[in-house]
Amino acid sequence: MHTPTVDSPPHRPSTHRTVRATAGFAASSVVLLVLVAISWAPLMSLDESVANTTHGWAVDEPGVTHAFRILTDWVWDPVTMRLLAAAAAIWLVWRHREWWLALWLAAACASGTALQQGLKAAVGRERPAWPDPVDSAHYAAYPSGHAMTAVVVLGLLVWLLHLYGAGRAVVRTAVVVSVVSVVGVGLTRIWLGVHWASDVLAGWLLGGLTIALAVVAYEKWGVPRRT
């Protein structure tokens, strides 16, 4: 049996499933935001416990810490993710003349960044502070920009592969790489002591929400076509 390639005609997933996913991500994101905003004691205590434990590991394991800094600053950095999204948009235009999809991808990534920065400014959460820091970061802590950007970009790229009927092996490989990257970048941010665990969780949830909203928009207004 012939395995479809990325040149196969696009197809639409279930709208109802996407709406349910959107509602789930939205509800979870709102609940977590409220808990952080009111400094809910059990969550704050858990964040501090995780941060203290991982910071001790980071100080005791400088080799691992250095490797994590390279991964978070170069491989999984938001700039790297956005360049990857830009390359995908160029591929859509150059290979398929899909101007609408390229604009949709750019708008989804830009919306995720705007949401992330808006929440950082609104919540204004302080990052963990250490007498012996192993890394540093700027701006407010909540949500994690690294975690959210990785979810948005990699999730949208996997969805595009599915949309264009990429072979099962290609999609599975992309999913594995994406999951490792998303989990990995979140763990590095916690290990390096620049984010609380709930910041990373918020980045993952908001990233999922951004993808779900983008897919809903595509299903409602997108006109997939091939030239």
GROMACS .gro file of C-alpha atoms in nm:
model
  227
    1MET     CA    1   0.000   0.000   0.000
    2HIS     CA    2   0.130   0.343  -0.091
    3THR     CA    3   0.220   0.563   0.207
    4PRO     CA    4   0.107   0.927   0.163
    5THR     CA    5   0.379   1.189   0.146
    6VAL     CA    6   0.377   1.555   0.242
    7ASP     CA    7   0.256   1.629  -0.111
    8SER     CA    8  -0.081   1.461  -0.046
    9PRO     CA    9  -0.392   1.685  -0.040
   10PRO     CA   10  -0.466   1.846   0.296
   11HIS     CA   11  -0.757   1.722   0.502
   12ARG     CA   12  -0.945   1.855   0.805
   13PRO     CA   13  -0.956   1.687   1.148
   14SER     CA   14  -1.269   1.673   1.363
   15THR     CA   15  -1.397   2.018   1.462
   16HIS     CA   16  -1.578   1.886   1.770
   17ARG     CA   17  -1.261   1.727   1.902
   18THR     CA   18  -1.071   2.053   1.853
   19VAL     CA   19  -1.338   2.253   2.036
   20ARG     CA   20  -1.324   2.011   2.329
   21ALA     CA   21  -0.946   2.041   2.340
   22THR     CA   22  -0.975   2.420   2.334
   23ALA     CA   23  -1.218   2.416   2.627
   24GLY     CA   24  -0.995   2.181   2.824
   25PHE     CA   25  -0.681   2.387   2.774
   26ALA     CA   26  -0.867   2.713   2.845
   27ALA     CA   27  -1.021   2.586   3.169
   28SER     CA   28  -0.691   2.443   3.293
   29SER     CA   29  -0.503   2.761   3.204
   30VAL     CA   30  -0.755   2.982   3.386
   31VAL     CA   31  -0.750   2.766   3.699
   32LEU     CA   32  -0.371   2.769   3.714
   33LEU     CA   33  -0.360   3.144   3.647
   34VAL     CA   34  -0.600   3.211   3.936
   35LEU     CA   35  -0.402   2.989   4.173
   36VAL     CA   36  -0.080   3.170   4.087
   37ALA     CA   37  -0.244   3.514   4.104
   38ILE     CA   38  -0.378   3.450   4.456
   39SER     CA   39  -0.052   3.278   4.559
   40TRP     CA   40  -0.235   2.963   4.664
   41ALA     CA   41  -0.024   2.825   4.948
   42PRO     CA   42  -0.009   2.456   4.846
   43LEU     CA   43   0.102   2.549   4.493
   44MET     CA   44   0.359   2.801   4.618
   45SER     CA   45   0.494   2.542   4.861
   46LEU     CA   46   0.521   2.281   4.585
   47ASP     CA   47   0.696   2.529   4.356
   48GLU     CA   48   0.949   2.616   4.625
   49SER     CA   49   1.013   2.252   4.711
   50VAL     CA   50   1.076   2.158   4.347
   51ALA     CA   51   1.294   2.466   4.292
   52ASN     CA   52   1.508   2.403   4.601
   53THR     CA   53   1.560   2.039   4.508
   54THR     CA   54   1.651   2.100   4.144
   55HIS     CA   55   1.875   2.395   4.228
   56GLY     CA   56   2.074   2.173   4.461
   57TRP     CA   57   2.117   1.924   4.178
   58ALA     CA   58   2.220   2.201   3.937
   59VAL     CA   59   2.491   2.323   4.172
   60ASP     CA   60   2.617   1.972   4.241
   61GLU     CA   61   2.621   1.866   3.872
   62PRO     CA   62   2.795   2.146   3.676
   63GLY     CA   63   2.843   1.926   3.367
   64VAL     CA   64   2.472   1.854   3.336
   65THR     CA   65   2.393   2.218   3.410
   66HIS     CA   66   2.624   2.333   3.131
   67ALA     CA   67   2.463   2.093   2.885
   68PHE     CA   68   2.118   2.217   2.986
   69ARG     CA   69   2.227   2.576   2.931
   70ILE     CA   70   2.337   2.492   2.577
   71LEU     CA   71   2.008   2.316   2.506
   72THR     CA   72   1.790   2.592   2.648
   73ASP     CA   73   1.993   2.880   2.498
   74TRP     CA   74   2.049   2.738   2.150
   75VAL     CA   75   1.850   2.427   2.062
   76TRP     CA   76   1.518   2.504   2.236
   77ASP     CA   77   1.549   2.882   2.255
   78PRO     CA   78   1.239   3.077   2.141
   79VAL     CA   79   1.444   3.240   1.865
   80THR     CA   80   1.538   2.896   1.730
   81MET     CA   81   1.173   2.790   1.744
   82ARG     CA   82   1.059   3.103   1.558
   83LEU     CA   83   1.322   3.050   1.290
   84LEU     CA   84   1.190   2.696   1.249
   85ALA     CA   85   0.837   2.832   1.209
   86ALA     CA   86   0.962   3.087   0.955
   87ALA     CA   87   1.130   2.809   0.756
   88ALA     CA   88   0.801   2.616   0.755
   89ALA     CA   89   0.612   2.923   0.634
   90ILE     CA   90   0.863   2.968   0.352
   91TRP     CA   91   0.824   2.601   0.259
   92LEU     CA   92   0.446   2.643   0.244
   93VAL     CA   93   0.476   2.935   0.005
   94TRP     CA   94   0.763   2.807  -0.207
   95ARG     CA   95   0.657   2.443  -0.236
   96HIS     CA   96   0.277   2.469  -0.225
   97ARG     CA   97   0.194   2.838  -0.286
   98GLU     CA   98  -0.005   2.824   0.036
   99TRP     CA   99   0.005   3.193   0.124
  100TRP     CA  100  -0.298   3.167   0.353
  101LEU     CA  101  -0.151   2.880   0.553
  102ALA     CA  102   0.183   3.058   0.584
  103LEU     CA  103   0.008   3.368   0.718
  104TRP     CA  104  -0.199   3.150   0.949
  105LEU     CA  105   0.118   2.990   1.090
  106ALA     CA  106   0.284   3.328   1.140
  107ALA     CA  107  -0.029   3.472   1.303
  108ALA     CA  108  -0.062   3.174   1.538
  109CYS     CA  109   0.300   3.203   1.651
  110ALA     CA  110   0.270   3.581   1.692
  111SER     CA  111  -0.052   3.541   1.891
  112GLY     CA  112   0.118   3.295   2.123
  113THR     CA  113   0.401   3.540   2.183
  114ALA     CA  114   0.157   3.827   2.247
  115LEU     CA  115  -0.042   3.617   2.496
  116GLN     CA  116   0.276   3.511   2.670
  117GLN     CA  117   0.412   3.864   2.703
  118GLY     CA  118   0.076   4.004   2.808
  119LEU     CA  119   0.045   3.754   3.091
  120LYS     CA  120   0.402   3.816   3.201
  121ALA     CA  121   0.324   4.186   3.234
  122ALA     CA  122  -0.015   4.129   3.399
  123VAL     CA  123   0.094   3.869   3.654
  124GLY     CA  124   0.441   4.012   3.719
  125ARG     CA  125   0.562   3.703   3.901
  126GLU     CA  126   0.916   3.712   4.037
  127ARG     CA  127   1.158   3.443   3.926
  128PRO     CA  128   1.333   3.221   4.180
  129ALA     CA  129   1.623   3.403   4.349
  130TRP     CA  130   1.940   3.221   4.452
  131PRO     CA  131   2.257   3.325   4.638
  132ASP     CA  132   2.451   3.101   4.397
  133PRO     CA  133   2.260   3.114   4.064
  134VAL     CA  134   2.366   2.887   3.779
  135ASP     CA  135   2.186   3.092   3.513
  136SER     CA  136   1.986   3.412   3.473
  137ALA     CA  137   1.680   3.529   3.280
  138HIS     CA  138   1.497   3.854   3.219
  139TYR     CA  139   1.134   3.965   3.245
  140ALA     CA  140   0.864   3.814   3.464
  141ALA     CA  141   0.841   3.441   3.527
  142TYR     CA  142   0.480   3.347   3.447
  143PRO     CA  143   0.434   3.179   3.203
  144SER     CA  144   0.755   3.021   3.072
  145GLY     CA  145   0.821   3.166   2.728
  146HIS     CA  146   1.057   2.885   2.636
  147ALA     CA  147   0.800   2.617   2.722
  148MET     CA  148   0.508   2.793   2.554
  149THR     CA  149   0.697   2.877   2.234
  150ALA     CA  150   0.822   2.521   2.196
  151VAL     CA  151   0.470   2.382   2.232
  152VAL     CA  152   0.320   2.630   1.986
  153VAL     CA  153   0.580   2.595   1.712
  154LEU     CA  154   0.643   2.222   1.733
  155GLY     CA  155   0.275   2.143   1.783
  156LEU     CA  156   0.173   2.346   1.479
  157LEU     CA  157   0.444   2.186   1.266
  158VAL     CA  158   0.329   1.836   1.363
  159TRP     CA  159  -0.027   1.937   1.280
  160LEU     CA  160   0.083   2.067   0.940
  161LEU     CA  161   0.256   1.738   0.867
  162HIS     CA  162  -0.068   1.558   0.948
  163LEU     CA  163  -0.265   1.807   0.739
  164TYR     CA  164  -0.050   1.733   0.435
  165GLY     CA  165  -0.075   1.359   0.482
  166ALA     CA  166   0.284   1.293   0.580
  167GLY     CA  167   0.377   0.926   0.616
  168ARG     CA  168   0.316   0.758   0.950
  169ALA     CA  169   0.688   0.719   1.018
  170VAL     CA  170   0.748   1.090   0.952
  171VAL     CA  171   0.465   1.198   1.179
  172ARG     CA  172   0.568   0.960   1.457
  173THR     CA  173   0.928   1.082   1.440
  174ALA     CA  174   0.810   1.444   1.452
  175VAL     CA  175   0.588   1.369   1.751
  176VAL     CA  176   0.871   1.200   1.942
  177VAL     CA  177   1.114   1.485   1.871
  178SER     CA  178   0.850   1.740   1.968
  179VAL     CA  179   0.759   1.567   2.296
  180VAL     CA  180   1.125   1.529   2.393
  181SER     CA  181   1.186   1.896   2.311
  182VAL     CA  182   0.879   2.028   2.493
  183VAL     CA  183   0.943   1.822   2.806
  184GLY     CA  184   1.316   1.886   2.784
  185VAL     CA  185   1.293   2.263   2.760
  186GLY     CA  186   1.055   2.275   3.054
  187LEU     CA  187   1.284   2.066   3.270
  188THR     CA  188   1.590   2.273   3.177
  189ARG     CA  189   1.415   2.594   3.283
  190ILE     CA  190   1.333   2.445   3.622
  191TRP     CA  191   1.678   2.286   3.662
  192LEU     CA  192   1.853   2.614   3.583
  193GLY     CA  193   1.647   2.790   3.848
  194VAL     CA  194   1.494   3.054   3.622
  195HIS     CA  195   1.134   2.932   3.643
  196TRP     CA  196   0.897   2.782   3.895
  197ALA     CA  197   0.742   2.449   3.797
  198SER     CA  198   0.398   2.613   3.762
  199ASP     CA  199   0.546   2.863   3.512
  200VAL     CA  200   0.646   2.575   3.290
  201LEU     CA  201   0.311   2.400   3.332
  202ALA     CA  202   0.138   2.725   3.236
  203GLY     CA  203   0.356   2.752   2.926
  204TRP     CA  204   0.258   2.400   2.820
  205LEU     CA  205  -0.114   2.460   2.879
  206LEU     CA  206  -0.120   2.800   2.709
  207GLY     CA  207   0.079   2.659   2.419
  208GLY     CA  208  -0.182   2.386   2.380
  209LEU     CA  209  -0.457   2.648   2.397
  210THR     CA  210  -0.288   2.856   2.127
  211ILE     CA  211  -0.263   2.554   1.896
  212ALA     CA  212  -0.625   2.458   1.958
  213LEU     CA  213  -0.749   2.811   1.885
  214ALA     CA  214  -0.536   2.827   1.569
  215VAL     CA  215  -0.678   2.496   1.446
  216VAL     CA  216  -1.034   2.611   1.521
  217ALA     CA  217  -0.966   2.924   1.316
  218TYR     CA  218  -0.830   2.713   1.031
  219GLU     CA  219  -1.128   2.479   1.038
  220LYS     CA  220  -1.371   2.773   1.037
  221TRP     CA  221  -1.208   3.006   0.785
  222GLY     CA  222  -0.928   2.816   0.614
  223VAL     CA  223  -0.960   2.719   0.248
  224PRO     CA  224  -0.707   2.442   0.189
  225ARG     CA  225  -0.618   2.415  -0.176
  226ARG     CA  226  -0.328   2.298  -0.389
  227THR     CA  227  -0.182   2.456  -0.699
   0.00000   0.00000   0.00000
